[in-house]
Amino acid sequence: MWKQGHGDATAIIWEGNSPDEDKTFTYSELLAQVKRFANVLKAQGIRKGDRVCIYLQMVPELTIAMLACARIGAVHSVVFGAFSADSLRDRINDSECKLLITQDTAFRGDRSGIPMKANGDAAVAKCPSITGVIVVRRTGDSVDFDESRDVWWHEAMATADDECPPEEMDAEDPLFILYTSGSTGQPKGVLHTTGGYLVYTSFTHEIVFDYHEGDVYFCAADIGWITGHSYIVYGPLSNRAITLMFESIPTYPDFGRYWQVIDKHQVNLFYTAPTALRALMKEGNDWVTQHSRSTLRLLGTVGEPIKEPEWLWYYNIVGDGRCPIVDTWWQTETGGILMTPLPGATPLKPGSATLPFFGIEPVILDEEGKEVEGNPARGYLCIKTAWPGVMRTVYGNHERFRETYFDRFPGYYMTGDGTLRDEDGYYWITGRVDDVLNISGHRLGTAEVEGAIGQHETVAEAAVVGYPHEIKGQGIYAYVTLMSGVSPSDDIETGIKGVVRQYIGPHATPDKIQFAPALPQNPLRQNYAAHPSLVDGRK
Ligand code: WT7
């Protein structure tokens, strides 16, 4: 966080779930809270290198907790607030977190009472490494409270000292772990480090979004994913930017919420995902045009390929034809943006992430791993040389890091995406070439979903694939074979959706379940529903 000489400048604008709830923090105020909370962490016995799990919705305490960890050299592991208790438990155990930070319950759109603390309690019951739980009071709903283990955030902060010198860190010391899904097994703990990650996120944030002092920048992602880590928290705050944190959803209380927030806080730079644009586009232009949006100067998109209709809608309707769009391609693993237009400089083509960022060397490889020269070209998108923000390892499993990203094509980082490079050398990402799904910009492995389906007592086998979905980009299609003697029914279908929600979270719920008497067998691929232990060691 960059405060020196700019303590009175706004750091965070927090827009609550309800349109009449907001709060701002100056850099001085934010720093004071971070120092206090760093002392709370220390009082909990947290030291440099210890892992701290943060399971919060988009409340200001989320950013404060992350920065407090960074200040004392503790490694945070943020778990997206929609993940289930089981997913939370697995993530805590994989990195042996000592502390959990959560909140009583949460609001999200017209939903309230989302049981964050209760999920945390259920998870922690099976997490031997956890020695304490810190609870933010967000809604005031009553929750179970274990006096011997739980501490209220506001009580601990009230008595905490407000001086806390930063821990001295090596550039290669870990900053955080963030779990992401791969094509096999359990999600991987992607580890990012202090020096390179900060250099890369601050530089890309400044250049790609053309950030100038005083600009109000609104990235509508959730901090539970890498977009929020890099482009709500670390990039903007190290650039002394004004960053907006949004607790709600784009459709609450109506379809105009983003544009209302943009007018309310005079937003200049706006960054969102194609799935949100598709959902809003189908509700008609009036929701947009009834708001002025006159402060907007640049629009960004991330998370999945954007198709021409939504790109044109974003450009012509949202941006009134006067704001460049930066279609930014990157991944949890890359730490920051690797491909993007430079606003105002790169001629745009709707649907293309255009050209590599400074220092990035993409190549297209064929099945044999040979570089495909010339244009146009199509194949596996790989990167030839390293960049400062690249992940350093899979937490606790360096071998898996090597196998996943470097074994198939030795000497290259394999992205897992396919791409087309057109006659002008522009890149068009065609999507994942592995068993990774992209559901509304949320990353899930087919193996994880199959493993969760297999937890239902009637299921013998399952095969999950993605299919084109009008709003989500990709939907989840599950083929399920039941145990012999069991007949398909609506109850079983509901039950299967229920176990997936329970084991992963609502965002992983299959859109379609098709019962099949048998599934084609691929001897080279494990059946994760028949053997969920391959995914999570549970059955
Ligand atoms: C996958 C990474 C990076 C932040 C959000 C997602 C897809 C991402 C784009 C884009 C086409 C994109 C890729 C990538 N993706 N951005 N601009 N155009 N596809 O991070 O959860 O790690 O997912 O998202 O398939 O591999 P993630």
mmCIF file of C-alpha atoms in Angstrom, residues 168-416:
data_model
loop_
_atom_site.group_PDB
_atom_site.id
_atom_site.type_symbol
_atom_site.label_atom_id
_atom_site.label_comp_id
_atom_site.label_asym_id
_atom_site.label_seq_id
_atom_site.Cartn_x
_atom_site.Cartn_y
_atom_site.Cartn_z
ATOM 1 C CA GLU A 168 11.269 -7.321 6.172
ATOM 2 C CA MET A 169 10.655 -9.710 3.284
ATOM 3 C CA ASP A 170 12.728 -11.286 0.564
ATOM 4 C CA ALA A 171 11.319 -10.676 -2.926
ATOM 5 C CA GLU A 172 10.800 -14.436 -3.255
ATOM 6 C CA ASP A 173 9.035 -14.903 0.101
ATOM 7 C CA PRO A 174 5.434 -16.047 -0.336
ATOM 8 C CA LEU A 175 2.690 -13.417 -0.324
ATOM 9 C CA PHE A 176 -0.394 -15.578 -0.755
ATOM 10 C CA ILE A 177 -1.901 -18.870 -1.804
ATOM 11 C CA LEU A 178 -5.031 -18.985 -3.950
ATOM 12 C CA TYR A 179 -6.667 -22.280 -4.829
ATOM 13 C CA THR A 180 -7.634 -22.922 -8.411
ATOM 14 C CA SER A 181 -9.086 -25.881 -10.250
ATOM 15 C CA GLY A 182 -7.116 -28.024 -12.631
ATOM 16 C CA SER A 183 -7.992 -30.911 -14.887
ATOM 17 C CA THR A 184 -7.346 -33.546 -12.235
ATOM 18 C CA GLY A 185 -7.633 -33.993 -8.503
ATOM 19 C CA GLN A 186 -8.092 -31.374 -5.842
ATOM 20 C CA PRO A 187 -7.687 -27.668 -6.512
ATOM 21 C CA LYS A 188 -4.094 -26.524 -6.439
ATOM 22 C CA GLY A 189 -2.689 -23.913 -4.060
ATOM 23 C CA VAL A 190 -1.194 -21.414 -6.498
ATOM 24 C CA LEU A 191 1.603 -19.602 -4.684
ATOM 25 C CA HIS A 192 2.558 -16.024 -5.499
ATOM 26 C CA THR A 193 5.505 -14.176 -4.015
ATOM 27 C CA THR A 194 6.142 -10.675 -2.766
ATOM 28 C CA GLY A 195 8.451 -8.867 -5.186
ATOM 29 C CA GLY A 196 7.581 -10.092 -8.660
ATOM 30 C CA TYR A 197 3.846 -10.216 -8.094
ATOM 31 C CA LEU A 198 3.713 -6.630 -6.818
ATOM 32 C CA VAL A 199 5.890 -5.334 -9.632
ATOM 33 C CA TYR A 200 3.733 -7.083 -12.183
ATOM 34 C CA THR A 201 0.309 -6.172 -10.797
ATOM 35 C CA SER A 202 1.151 -2.526 -10.177
ATOM 36 C CA PHE A 203 2.760 -2.070 -13.588
ATOM 37 C CA THR A 204 -0.025 -3.783 -15.534
ATOM 38 C CA HIS A 205 -2.691 -1.965 -13.530
ATOM 39 C CA GLU A 206 -1.167 1.385 -14.387
ATOM 40 C CA ILE A 207 -0.511 0.713 -18.065
ATOM 41 C CA VAL A 208 -3.464 -1.444 -19.089
ATOM 42 C CA PHE A 209 -6.070 0.713 -17.349
ATOM 43 C CA ASP A 210 -4.199 3.931 -18.109
ATOM 44 C CA TYR A 211 -4.479 4.845 -14.448
ATOM 45 C CA HIS A 212 -3.905 8.494 -13.565
ATOM 46 C CA GLU A 213 -3.894 10.006 -10.113
ATOM 47 C CA GLY A 214 -7.415 10.722 -8.912
ATOM 48 C CA ASP A 215 -9.126 8.283 -11.270
ATOM 49 C CA VAL A 216 -11.845 6.182 -9.682
ATOM 50 C CA TYR A 217 -11.332 2.590 -10.676
ATOM 51 C CA PHE A 218 -14.030 -0.081 -10.278
ATOM 52 C CA CYS A 219 -13.216 -3.737 -10.786
ATOM 53 C CA ALA A 220 -16.455 -5.644 -10.271
ATOM 54 C CA ALA A 221 -14.846 -9.023 -9.574
ATOM 55 C CA ASP A 222 -14.846 -10.775 -6.213
ATOM 56 C CA ILE A 223 -11.621 -10.720 -4.206
ATOM 57 C CA GLY A 224 -12.123 -14.474 -3.733
ATOM 58 C CA TRP A 225 -10.653 -14.906 -7.231
ATOM 59 C CA ILE A 226 -7.347 -13.742 -8.676
ATOM 60 C CA THR A 227 -8.898 -10.770 -10.518
ATOM 61 C CA GLY A 228 -9.819 -9.247 -7.185
ATOM 62 C CA HIS A 229 -6.445 -10.005 -5.587
ATOM 63 C CA SER A 230 -4.492 -8.400 -8.423
ATOM 64 C CA TYR A 231 -6.815 -5.666 -9.653
ATOM 65 C CA ILE A 232 -8.915 -4.637 -6.658
ATOM 66 C CA VAL A 233 -6.293 -4.967 -3.944
ATOM 67 C CA TYR A 234 -2.609 -5.254 -4.825
ATOM 68 C CA GLY A 235 -2.242 -3.486 -8.190
ATOM 69 C CA PRO A 236 -4.422 -0.448 -7.422
ATOM 70 C CA LEU A 237 -3.322 0.020 -3.811
ATOM 71 C CA SER A 238 0.359 -0.150 -4.702
ATOM 72 C CA ASN A 239 -0.351 2.522 -7.343
ATOM 73 C CA ARG A 240 -2.042 4.779 -4.795
ATOM 74 C CA ALA A 241 -5.252 4.429 -6.768
ATOM 75 C CA ILE A 242 -8.863 4.821 -5.678
ATOM 76 C CA THR A 243 -10.276 1.314 -5.810
ATOM 77 C CA LEU A 244 -13.941 0.451 -5.455
ATOM 78 C CA MET A 245 -15.091 -2.651 -3.596
ATOM 79 C CA PHE A 246 -18.613 -3.796 -4.407
ATOM 80 C CA GLU A 247 -20.463 -6.101 -2.011
ATOM 81 C CA SER A 248 -23.530 -6.692 -4.154
ATOM 82 C CA ILE A 249 -24.427 -8.200 -7.523
ATOM 83 C CA PRO A 250 -25.107 -6.477 -10.873
ATOM 84 C CA THR A 251 -28.837 -7.261 -10.777
ATOM 85 C CA TYR A 252 -29.669 -5.872 -7.328
ATOM 86 C CA PRO A 253 -31.862 -4.028 -6.645
ATOM 87 C CA ASP A 254 -32.298 -3.774 -10.428
ATOM 88 C CA PHE A 255 -30.418 -4.362 -13.675
ATOM 89 C CA GLY A 256 -28.968 -0.865 -13.606
ATOM 90 C CA ARG A 257 -26.887 -1.275 -10.442
ATOM 91 C CA TYR A 258 -23.438 -1.097 -12.066
ATOM 92 C CA TRP A 259 -24.329 2.076 -13.938
ATOM 93 C CA GLN A 260 -25.923 3.582 -10.852
ATOM 94 C CA VAL A 261 -22.723 2.855 -8.866
ATOM 95 C CA ILE A 262 -20.652 4.379 -11.677
ATOM 96 C CA ASP A 263 -22.642 7.627 -11.507
ATOM 97 C CA LYS A 264 -22.781 7.679 -7.717
ATOM 98 C CA HIS A 265 -19.015 7.371 -7.308
ATOM 99 C CA GLN A 266 -17.993 9.050 -10.583
ATOM 100 C CA VAL A 267 -16.162 5.974 -11.832
ATOM 101 C CA ASN A 268 -13.662 6.465 -14.672
ATOM 102 C CA LEU A 269 -12.367 2.948 -15.277
ATOM 103 C CA PHE A 270 -14.582 -0.126 -15.150
ATOM 104 C CA TYR A 271 -13.553 -3.792 -15.340
ATOM 105 C CA THR A 272 -15.987 -6.731 -15.488
ATOM 106 C CA ALA A 273 -16.602 -10.170 -17.026
ATOM 107 C CA PRO A 274 -18.499 -11.136 -20.208
ATOM 108 C CA THR A 275 -20.963 -13.260 -18.212
ATOM 109 C CA ALA A 276 -22.203 -10.139 -16.378
ATOM 110 C CA LEU A 277 -22.494 -8.257 -19.673
ATOM 111 C CA ARG A 278 -24.549 -11.052 -21.244
ATOM 112 C CA ALA A 279 -26.895 -11.147 -18.261
ATOM 113 C CA LEU A 280 -27.444 -7.363 -18.404
ATOM 114 C CA MET A 281 -27.602 -7.075 -22.175
ATOM 115 C CA LYS A 282 -30.674 -9.284 -22.405
ATOM 116 C CA GLU A 283 -32.586 -6.945 -20.067
ATOM 117 C CA GLY A 284 -32.477 -4.105 -22.576
ATOM 118 C CA ASN A 285 -30.656 -0.813 -22.969
ATOM 119 C CA ASP A 286 -32.924 1.356 -20.813
ATOM 120 C CA TRP A 287 -31.296 0.054 -17.638
ATOM 121 C CA VAL A 288 -28.041 1.480 -18.947
ATOM 122 C CA THR A 289 -29.124 4.659 -20.661
ATOM 123 C CA GLN A 290 -31.154 5.948 -17.710
ATOM 124 C CA HIS A 291 -27.769 6.513 -16.010
ATOM 125 C CA SER A 292 -25.332 9.090 -17.335
ATOM 126 C CA ARG A 293 -21.997 7.133 -17.280
ATOM 127 C CA SER A 294 -20.367 10.354 -18.425
ATOM 128 C CA THR A 295 -17.318 9.867 -16.196
ATOM 129 C CA LEU A 296 -16.372 6.558 -17.867
ATOM 130 C CA ARG A 297 -13.151 6.640 -19.847
ATOM 131 C CA LEU A 298 -12.172 2.997 -20.264
ATOM 132 C CA LEU A 299 -13.835 -0.424 -20.069
ATOM 133 C CA GLY A 300 -12.180 -3.752 -19.355
ATOM 134 C CA THR A 301 -13.193 -7.377 -19.650
ATOM 135 C CA VAL A 302 -11.703 -10.592 -18.276
ATOM 136 C CA GLY A 303 -12.383 -14.201 -17.435
ATOM 137 C CA GLU A 304 -13.570 -15.832 -20.646
ATOM 138 C CA PRO A 305 -13.685 -15.136 -24.341
ATOM 139 C CA ILE A 306 -16.008 -12.204 -25.108
ATOM 140 C CA LYS A 307 -18.115 -12.614 -28.224
ATOM 141 C CA GLU A 308 -18.735 -9.895 -30.728
ATOM 142 C CA PRO A 309 -22.370 -9.051 -29.749
ATOM 143 C CA GLU A 310 -21.546 -8.392 -26.104
ATOM 144 C CA TRP A 311 -18.329 -6.602 -27.028
ATOM 145 C CA LEU A 312 -20.297 -4.266 -29.326
ATOM 146 C CA TRP A 313 -22.976 -3.720 -26.696
ATOM 147 C CA TYR A 314 -20.319 -2.883 -24.094
ATOM 148 C CA TYR A 315 -18.608 -0.520 -26.520
ATOM 149 C CA ASN A 316 -21.639 1.200 -28.054
ATOM 150 C CA ILE A 317 -24.211 1.207 -25.259
ATOM 151 C CA VAL A 318 -22.251 1.149 -22.000
ATOM 152 C CA GLY A 319 -19.304 3.165 -23.334
ATOM 153 C CA ASP A 320 -21.345 5.347 -25.726
ATOM 154 C CA GLY A 321 -18.809 4.498 -28.416
ATOM 155 C CA ARG A 322 -16.118 6.622 -26.794
ATOM 156 C CA CYS A 323 -14.309 4.287 -24.350
ATOM 157 C CA PRO A 324 -11.679 1.802 -25.493
ATOM 158 C CA ILE A 325 -12.205 -1.775 -24.318
ATOM 159 C CA VAL A 326 -9.278 -3.710 -22.898
ATOM 160 C CA ASP A 327 -9.952 -7.434 -23.318
ATOM 161 C CA THR A 328 -7.403 -8.820 -20.863
ATOM 162 C CA TRP A 329 -6.349 -12.454 -21.037
ATOM 163 C CA TRP A 330 -4.598 -14.010 -18.049
ATOM 164 C CA GLN A 331 -4.941 -16.679 -15.361
ATOM 165 C CA THR A 332 -4.688 -17.289 -11.622
ATOM 166 C CA GLU A 333 -1.259 -18.733 -12.335
ATOM 167 C CA THR A 334 0.023 -15.721 -14.271
ATOM 168 C CA GLY A 335 -0.601 -13.251 -11.427
ATOM 169 C CA GLY A 336 -1.454 -10.465 -13.852
ATOM 170 C CA ILE A 337 -2.514 -9.635 -17.391
ATOM 171 C CA LEU A 338 -0.441 -11.254 -20.179
ATOM 172 C CA MET A 339 -2.408 -10.229 -23.243
ATOM 173 C CA THR A 340 -4.315 -7.022 -23.771
ATOM 174 C CA PRO A 341 -4.691 -4.035 -26.023
ATOM 175 C CA LEU A 342 -2.929 -0.884 -24.820
ATOM 176 C CA PRO A 343 -5.806 1.588 -24.547
ATOM 177 C CA GLY A 344 -5.864 4.198 -27.254
ATOM 178 C CA ALA A 345 -2.818 2.671 -28.958
ATOM 179 C CA THR A 346 -3.773 -0.836 -30.089
ATOM 180 C CA PRO A 347 -6.439 -0.992 -32.806
ATOM 181 C CA LEU A 348 -9.254 -3.135 -31.389
ATOM 182 C CA LYS A 349 -10.984 -6.180 -32.819
ATOM 183 C CA PRO A 350 -14.111 -7.270 -30.940
ATOM 184 C CA GLY A 351 -13.396 -10.641 -29.291
ATOM 185 C CA SER A 352 -9.625 -10.588 -29.505
ATOM 186 C CA ALA A 353 -7.311 -9.998 -26.530
ATOM 187 C CA THR A 354 -5.078 -8.586 -29.290
ATOM 188 C CA LEU A 355 -1.350 -8.650 -28.468
ATOM 189 C CA PRO A 356 1.019 -9.669 -25.668
ATOM 190 C CA PHE A 357 1.890 -7.222 -22.909
ATOM 191 C CA PHE A 358 5.493 -5.926 -22.650
ATOM 192 C CA GLY A 359 7.952 -8.749 -22.089
ATOM 193 C CA ILE A 360 5.489 -11.579 -22.716
ATOM 194 C CA GLU A 361 6.430 -14.100 -25.408
ATOM 195 C CA PRO A 362 3.455 -16.221 -26.410
ATOM 196 C CA VAL A 363 3.945 -19.093 -28.827
ATOM 197 C CA ILE A 364 1.575 -21.496 -30.499
ATOM 198 C CA LEU A 365 2.581 -25.151 -30.267
ATOM 199 C CA ASP A 366 1.275 -28.094 -32.260
ATOM 200 C CA GLU A 367 0.578 -31.605 -30.886
ATOM 201 C CA GLU A 368 4.285 -32.466 -31.121
ATOM 202 C CA GLY A 369 5.308 -29.339 -29.234
ATOM 203 C CA LYS A 370 6.728 -27.578 -32.276
ATOM 204 C CA GLU A 371 6.267 -23.823 -32.551
ATOM 205 C CA VAL A 372 3.833 -22.951 -35.304
ATOM 206 C CA GLU A 373 5.359 -20.101 -37.258
ATOM 207 C CA GLY A 374 3.569 -17.592 -39.455
ATOM 208 C CA ASN A 375 0.009 -16.351 -39.528
ATOM 209 C CA PRO A 376 -2.695 -17.388 -39.350
ATOM 210 C CA ALA A 377 -1.923 -20.173 -36.874
ATOM 211 C CA ARG A 378 -3.846 -22.284 -34.398
ATOM 212 C CA GLY A 379 -2.820 -24.532 -31.507
ATOM 213 C CA TYR A 380 -1.824 -24.659 -27.851
ATOM 214 C CA LEU A 381 -1.064 -21.314 -26.266
ATOM 215 C CA CYS A 382 2.206 -21.475 -24.356
ATOM 216 C CA ILE A 383 4.588 -18.855 -23.010
ATOM 217 C CA LYS A 384 8.254 -19.068 -23.829
ATOM 218 C CA THR A 385 9.930 -17.024 -21.113
ATOM 219 C CA ALA A 386 9.064 -16.166 -17.515
ATOM 220 C CA TRP A 387 7.649 -12.847 -16.279
ATOM 221 C CA PRO A 388 7.675 -11.303 -12.783
ATOM 222 C CA GLY A 389 4.125 -12.315 -11.809
ATOM 223 C CA VAL A 390 4.264 -16.010 -12.666
ATOM 224 C CA MET A 391 3.293 -18.406 -9.849
ATOM 225 C CA ARG A 392 6.299 -19.969 -8.147
ATOM 226 C CA THR A 393 4.920 -23.328 -7.078
ATOM 227 C CA VAL A 394 1.874 -25.345 -6.110
ATOM 228 C CA TYR A 395 1.849 -25.021 -2.351
ATOM 229 C CA GLY A 396 3.346 -28.130 -0.803
ATOM 230 C CA ASN A 397 3.742 -29.929 -4.116
ATOM 231 C CA HIS A 398 6.429 -28.576 -6.414
ATOM 232 C CA GLU A 399 6.325 -31.779 -8.437
ATOM 233 C CA ARG A 400 2.697 -31.109 -9.334
ATOM 234 C CA PHE A 401 3.663 -27.598 -10.432
ATOM 235 C CA ARG A 402 6.252 -29.028 -12.828
ATOM 236 C CA GLU A 403 3.970 -31.767 -14.105
ATOM 237 C CA THR A 404 0.972 -29.498 -14.678
ATOM 238 C CA TYR A 405 2.621 -26.634 -16.457
ATOM 239 C CA PHE A 406 5.970 -27.774 -17.835
ATOM 240 C CA ASP A 407 5.957 -31.526 -18.587
ATOM 241 C CA ARG A 408 3.846 -31.723 -21.715
ATOM 242 C CA PHE A 409 5.947 -29.149 -23.588
ATOM 243 C CA PRO A 410 9.387 -28.955 -21.962
ATOM 244 C CA GLY A 411 10.801 -25.441 -21.918
ATOM 245 C CA TYR A 412 7.424 -23.714 -22.116
ATOM 246 C CA TYR A 413 4.722 -22.661 -19.660
ATOM 247 C CA MET A 414 1.529 -24.380 -20.806
ATOM 248 C CA THR A 415 -1.527 -22.189 -20.312
ATOM 249 C CA GLY A 416 -4.174 -24.858 -20.919
#
